[in-house]
Amino acid sequence: MKIMVIAAHPHLNESRANRALAAELQQREDLLYRDLYQEYPKWNINVEREQQLLLSYDRVIFQFPLYWYSCPPLLKKWFDDVLTFGWAFGTGGTQLKGKEFIVATTAGGSEKAYRSGGENLYTISELLRPIQRTVTKCKGIYLPAFVTYNANEGTDAYLAKEAVRFSEHIRTSIHALIS
Ligand SMILES: Cc1cc2nc3c(=O)[nH]c(=O)nc-3n(C[C@H](O)[C@H](O)[C@H](O)COP(=O)(O)O)c2cc1C
């Protein structure tokens, strides 16, 4: 299975959590790891190139720090620009049919805070529904998200462990992920 990770962090030089996740994956050669903010510092996303890349991968991971319960803006722009009518959805838009998508996010909040009645009221799965629906609107398969909680408080050892868990999660078969 061919895996492409699209990471989006506006300040990767100040990051600890996403940098730890990136470091674990970048040392492996069995996937393509991409840093959207580094590739497009002027936000001029190359739609044709992105669509070609999507066509040649089976599973796509969107990795980002949770910002205001959502993704950073360049990744939102990537969705807006790349998932075009007639290509990703709408009449004739079937290019992503059957491809697998996974969100991988780091949150400052704790797992306890992300539940009904908790500080943030909703689970991360609930908050990620716009991305889930974007994927399913494009006939992709939306798989369970990977979440690192307490991303700001974690020790280096905790983040290194999370990075290994992340690496395993994105390689887990669809059957094991959904069972
Ligand atoms: C603009 C901004 C918005 C944020 N919004 C949230 C949020 O909605 N929920 C949350 O749990 N953490 C939030 N955080 C905390 C980040 O998710 C956290 O700092 C990040 O995941 C840590 O990863 P990093 O070390 O790679 O930057 C926010 C941080 C920033 C800077």
mmCIF file of C-alpha atoms and ligand atoms in Angstrom:
data_model
loop_
_atom_site.group_PDB
_atom_site.id
_atom_site.type_symbol
_atom_site.label_atom_id
_atom_site.label_comp_id
_atom_site.label_asym_id
_atom_site.label_seq_id
_atom_site.Cartn_x
_atom_site.Cartn_y
_atom_site.Cartn_z
ATOM 1 C CA MET A 1 0.000 0.000 0.000
ATOM 2 C CA LYS A 2 1.379 3.395 -0.980
ATOM 3 C CA ILE A 3 1.094 6.000 1.781
ATOM 4 C CA MET A 4 1.440 9.784 1.490
ATOM 5 C CA VAL A 5 1.530 12.026 4.566
ATOM 6 C CA ILE A 6 0.556 15.651 4.064
ATOM 7 C CA ALA A 7 1.696 17.561 7.124
ATOM 8 C CA ALA A 8 0.583 21.133 7.775
ATOM 9 C CA HIS A 9 2.130 23.097 10.635
ATOM 10 C CA PRO A 10 2.594 26.866 10.229
ATOM 11 C CA HIS A 11 5.474 27.033 12.742
ATOM 12 C CA LEU A 12 7.244 23.728 12.526
ATOM 13 C CA ASN A 13 10.462 25.231 13.915
ATOM 14 C CA GLU A 14 8.602 25.909 17.191
ATOM 15 C CA SER A 15 6.800 22.562 17.229
ATOM 16 C CA ARG A 16 7.588 19.678 19.532
ATOM 17 C CA ALA A 17 4.735 17.241 18.937
ATOM 18 C CA ASN A 18 4.435 17.383 15.151
ATOM 19 C CA ARG A 19 8.189 17.477 14.804
ATOM 20 C CA ALA A 20 8.417 14.283 16.849
ATOM 21 C CA LEU A 21 5.794 12.633 14.628
ATOM 22 C CA ALA A 22 7.626 13.831 11.518
ATOM 23 C CA ALA A 23 11.008 12.618 12.761
ATOM 24 C CA GLU A 24 9.690 9.085 13.225
ATOM 25 C CA LEU A 25 8.252 8.923 9.708
ATOM 26 C CA GLN A 26 10.984 10.766 7.841
ATOM 27 C CA GLN A 27 13.495 8.067 8.683
ATOM 28 C CA ARG A 28 11.370 5.524 6.803
ATOM 29 C CA GLU A 29 11.505 5.155 3.084
ATOM 30 C CA ASP A 30 8.249 3.293 2.602
ATOM 31 C CA LEU A 31 6.103 6.430 2.432
ATOM 32 C CA LEU A 32 6.104 9.948 1.057
ATOM 33 C CA TYR A 33 6.261 12.584 3.786
ATOM 34 C CA ARG A 34 5.386 16.131 2.770
ATOM 35 C CA ASP A 35 5.415 19.442 4.593
ATOM 36 C CA LEU A 36 2.766 21.672 3.013
ATOM 37 C CA TYR A 37 3.973 24.967 4.545
ATOM 38 C CA GLN A 38 7.518 24.284 3.376
ATOM 39 C CA GLU A 39 6.419 23.334 -0.149
ATOM 40 C CA TYR A 40 4.068 26.275 -0.571
ATOM 41 C CA PRO A 41 5.458 29.230 1.404
ATOM 42 C CA LYS A 42 3.395 31.539 -0.818
ATOM 43 C CA TRP A 43 0.294 29.318 -0.637
ATOM 44 C CA ASN A 44 0.219 28.908 -4.419
ATOM 45 C CA ILE A 45 -0.833 25.278 -4.381
ATOM 46 C CA ASN A 46 -0.071 23.401 -7.599
ATOM 47 C CA VAL A 47 -3.448 21.743 -8.139
ATOM 48 C CA GLU A 48 -2.421 19.540 -11.050
ATOM 49 C CA ARG A 49 0.610 18.213 -9.181
ATOM 50 C CA GLU A 50 -1.434 17.571 -6.046
ATOM 51 C CA GLN A 51 -4.081 15.710 -8.011
ATOM 52 C CA GLN A 52 -1.440 13.582 -9.753
ATOM 53 C CA LEU A 53 0.094 12.715 -6.384
ATOM 54 C CA LEU A 54 -3.298 11.762 -4.976
ATOM 55 C CA LEU A 55 -3.874 9.431 -7.898
ATOM 56 C CA SER A 56 -0.683 7.524 -7.226
ATOM 57 C CA TYR A 57 -1.235 6.861 -3.496
ATOM 58 C CA ASP A 58 -3.671 4.464 -1.819
ATOM 59 C CA ARG A 59 -3.771 6.058 1.617
ATOM 60 C CA VAL A 60 -3.404 9.735 2.470
ATOM 61 C CA ILE A 61 -2.704 11.067 5.972
ATOM 62 C CA PHE A 62 -3.463 14.662 6.963
ATOM 63 C CA GLN A 63 -1.222 15.527 9.905
ATOM 64 C CA PHE A 64 -1.628 18.815 11.758
ATOM 65 C CA PRO A 65 -1.845 20.496 15.166
ATOM 66 C CA LEU A 66 -5.451 21.141 16.176
ATOM 67 C CA TYR A 67 -6.045 24.891 15.839
ATOM 68 C CA TRP A 68 -9.405 26.180 16.995
ATOM 69 C CA TYR A 69 -10.870 22.685 16.707
ATOM 70 C CA SER A 70 -9.886 22.473 13.077
ATOM 71 C CA CYS A 71 -6.885 22.325 10.768
ATOM 72 C CA PRO A 72 -4.411 25.139 10.008
ATOM 73 C CA PRO A 73 -5.484 27.372 7.108
ATOM 74 C CA LEU A 74 -3.110 26.145 4.396
ATOM 75 C CA LEU A 75 -4.559 22.653 4.667
ATOM 76 C CA LYS A 76 -8.083 24.096 4.392
ATOM 77 C CA LYS A 77 -6.906 25.917 1.262
ATOM 78 C CA TRP A 78 -5.474 22.648 -0.031
ATOM 79 C CA PHE A 79 -8.954 21.074 0.305
ATOM 80 C CA ASP A 80 -10.561 24.088 -1.380
ATOM 81 C CA ASP A 81 -8.123 24.142 -4.293
ATOM 82 C CA VAL A 82 -7.376 20.473 -4.928
ATOM 83 C CA LEU A 83 -10.742 18.769 -4.458
ATOM 84 C CA THR A 84 -12.364 20.210 -7.532
ATOM 85 C CA PHE A 85 -15.813 19.648 -9.003
ATOM 86 C CA GLY A 86 -15.720 17.070 -11.775
ATOM 87 C CA TRP A 87 -12.471 15.618 -10.418
ATOM 88 C CA ALA A 88 -13.072 14.836 -6.747
ATOM 89 C CA PHE A 89 -16.859 15.175 -6.585
ATOM 90 C CA GLY A 90 -19.881 16.048 -8.689
ATOM 91 C CA THR A 91 -20.469 14.858 -12.228
ATOM 92 C CA GLY A 92 -17.555 12.672 -13.270
ATOM 93 C CA GLY A 93 -15.715 13.430 -10.052
ATOM 94 C CA THR A 94 -14.688 9.965 -8.996
ATOM 95 C CA GLN A 95 -10.886 10.147 -8.874
ATOM 96 C CA LEU A 96 -10.668 9.581 -5.118
ATOM 97 C CA LYS A 97 -13.183 6.749 -4.978
ATOM 98 C CA GLY A 98 -12.002 4.005 -2.627
ATOM 99 C CA LYS A 99 -8.865 5.797 -1.435
ATOM 100 C CA GLU A 100 -8.239 5.763 2.307
ATOM 101 C CA PHE A 101 -7.804 8.906 4.388
ATOM 102 C CA ILE A 102 -6.662 9.334 7.976
ATOM 103 C CA VAL A 103 -6.465 12.491 10.070
ATOM 104 C CA ALA A 104 -3.580 12.640 12.537
ATOM 105 C CA THR A 105 -3.758 15.549 14.925
ATOM 106 C CA THR A 106 -2.106 16.805 18.092
ATOM 107 C CA ALA A 107 -4.200 18.602 20.688
ATOM 108 C CA GLY A 108 -3.189 20.762 23.612
ATOM 109 C CA GLY A 109 -6.212 19.474 25.515
ATOM 110 C CA SER A 110 -6.508 16.206 27.408
ATOM 111 C CA GLU A 111 -8.581 13.237 26.309
ATOM 112 C CA LYS A 112 -10.877 13.869 29.287
ATOM 113 C CA ALA A 113 -11.564 17.395 28.016
ATOM 114 C CA TYR A 114 -12.747 16.010 24.683
ATOM 115 C CA ARG A 115 -15.967 14.259 25.660
ATOM 116 C CA SER A 116 -19.583 15.230 26.203
ATOM 117 C CA GLY A 117 -19.746 17.107 29.489
ATOM 118 C CA GLY A 118 -16.004 17.716 29.372
ATOM 119 C CA GLU A 119 -14.337 21.091 28.933
ATOM 120 C CA ASN A 120 -14.455 20.944 25.129
ATOM 121 C CA LEU A 121 -17.922 19.326 25.015
ATOM 122 C CA TYR A 122 -17.210 17.177 21.966
ATOM 123 C CA THR A 123 -14.895 14.368 21.023
ATOM 124 C CA ILE A 124 -12.207 15.032 18.445
ATOM 125 C CA SER A 125 -14.022 12.634 16.111
ATOM 126 C CA GLU A 126 -17.080 14.885 16.337
ATOM 127 C CA LEU A 127 -15.036 18.036 15.770
ATOM 128 C CA LEU A 128 -13.375 16.532 12.692
ATOM 129 C CA ARG A 129 -16.675 15.898 10.950
ATOM 130 C CA PRO A 130 -16.194 18.585 8.251
ATOM 131 C CA ILE A 131 -13.061 16.731 7.115
ATOM 132 C CA GLN A 132 -14.824 13.373 7.421
ATOM 133 C CA ARG A 133 -17.655 14.628 5.228
ATOM 134 C CA THR A 134 -15.206 16.183 2.754
ATOM 135 C CA VAL A 135 -13.582 12.785 2.318
ATOM 136 C CA THR A 136 -16.852 10.881 2.042
ATOM 137 C CA LYS A 137 -18.303 13.480 -0.345
ATOM 138 C CA CYS A 138 -15.338 12.592 -2.575
ATOM 139 C CA LYS A 139 -16.146 8.874 -2.144
ATOM 140 C CA GLY A 140 -13.001 8.297 -0.112
ATOM 141 C CA ILE A 141 -12.873 6.008 2.913
ATOM 142 C CA TYR A 142 -12.469 7.914 6.155
ATOM 143 C CA LEU A 143 -10.615 5.820 8.729
ATOM 144 C CA PRO A 144 -10.324 6.395 12.487
ATOM 145 C CA ALA A 145 -8.183 9.389 13.381
ATOM 146 C CA PHE A 146 -4.920 9.307 15.283
ATOM 147 C CA VAL A 147 -4.811 11.820 18.159
ATOM 148 C CA THR A 148 -2.023 12.831 20.507
ATOM 149 C CA TYR A 149 -3.532 14.574 23.525
ATOM 150 C CA ASN A 150 -1.666 16.809 26.004
ATOM 151 C CA ALA A 151 0.655 17.671 23.146
ATOM 152 C CA ASN A 152 2.216 20.662 24.893
ATOM 153 C CA GLU A 153 2.861 19.012 28.223
ATOM 154 C CA GLY A 154 4.285 15.733 27.025
ATOM 155 C CA THR A 155 7.872 14.796 27.789
ATOM 156 C CA ASP A 156 10.213 13.912 24.938
ATOM 157 C CA ALA A 157 9.746 10.251 25.887
ATOM 158 C CA TYR A 158 5.945 10.574 25.681
ATOM 159 C CA LEU A 159 6.157 12.235 22.265
ATOM 160 C CA ALA A 160 8.600 9.619 20.987
ATOM 161 C CA LYS A 161 6.154 6.899 22.074
ATOM 162 C CA GLU A 162 3.296 8.723 20.380
ATOM 163 C CA ALA A 163 5.368 8.930 17.211
ATOM 164 C CA VAL A 164 5.793 5.153 17.161
ATOM 165 C CA ARG A 165 2.056 4.727 17.785
ATOM 166 C CA PHE A 166 1.409 7.161 14.910
ATOM 167 C CA SER A 167 3.696 5.229 12.598
ATOM 168 C CA GLU A 168 1.891 1.990 13.466
ATOM 169 C CA HIS A 169 -1.582 3.519 13.145
ATOM 170 C CA ILE A 170 -1.072 4.755 9.615
ATOM 171 C CA ARG A 171 0.217 1.353 8.509
ATOM 172 C CA THR A 172 -2.577 -0.633 10.126
ATOM 173 C CA SER A 173 -4.872 -2.387 7.682
ATOM 174 C CA ILE A 174 -8.326 -0.993 7.108
ATOM 175 C CA HIS A 175 -9.872 -4.120 8.622
ATOM 176 C CA ALA A 176 -7.916 -3.799 11.865
ATOM 177 C CA LEU A 177 -8.592 -0.055 12.072
ATOM 178 C CA ILE A 178 -12.346 -0.352 11.794
ATOM 179 C CA SER A 179 -12.899 -3.548 13.778
HETATM 180 C C1 LIG B 1 -3.786 29.120 17.089
HETATM 181 C C2 LIG B 1 -3.851 27.924 17.998
HETATM 182 C C3 LIG B 1 -5.062 27.295 18.207
HETATM 183 C C4 LIG B 1 -5.141 26.167 19.015
HETATM 184 N N1 LIG B 1 -6.344 25.554 19.184
HETATM 185 C C5 LIG B 1 -6.418 24.422 19.934
HETATM 186 C C6 LIG B 1 -7.652 23.727 20.048
HETATM 187 O O1 LIG B 1 -8.682 24.091 19.477
HETATM 188 N N2 LIG B 1 -7.682 22.612 20.825
HETATM 189 C C7 LIG B 1 -6.551 22.122 21.464
HETATM 190 O O2 LIG B 1 -6.652 21.084 22.119
HETATM 191 N N3 LIG B 1 -5.363 22.753 21.336
HETATM 192 C C8 LIG B 1 -5.280 23.882 20.587
HETATM 193 N N4 LIG B 1 -4.075 24.522 20.426
HETATM 194 C C9 LIG B 1 -2.871 23.867 20.964
HETATM 195 C C10 LIG B 1 -2.173 23.084 19.849
HETATM 196 O O3 LIG B 1 -3.007 22.080 19.324
HETATM 197 C C11 LIG B 1 -0.890 22.456 20.360
HETATM 198 O O4 LIG B 1 -0.057 23.506 20.798
HETATM 199 C C12 LIG B 1 -0.194 21.643 19.290
HETATM 200 O O5 LIG B 1 -0.973 20.520 18.934
HETATM 201 C C13 LIG B 1 1.149 21.152 19.772
HETATM 202 O O6 LIG B 1 1.816 20.604 18.659
HETATM 203 P P1 LIG B 1 3.230 21.170 18.173
HETATM 204 O O7 LIG B 1 4.205 20.989 19.337
HETATM 205 O O8 LIG B 1 3.586 20.357 16.995
HETATM 206 O O9 LIG B 1 3.044 22.628 17.840
HETATM 207 C C14 LIG B 1 -3.969 25.655 19.653
HETATM 208 C C15 LIG B 1 -2.751 26.310 19.442
HETATM 209 C C16 LIG B 1 -2.685 27.421 18.630
HETATM 210 C C17 LIG B 1 -1.349 28.100 18.417
#
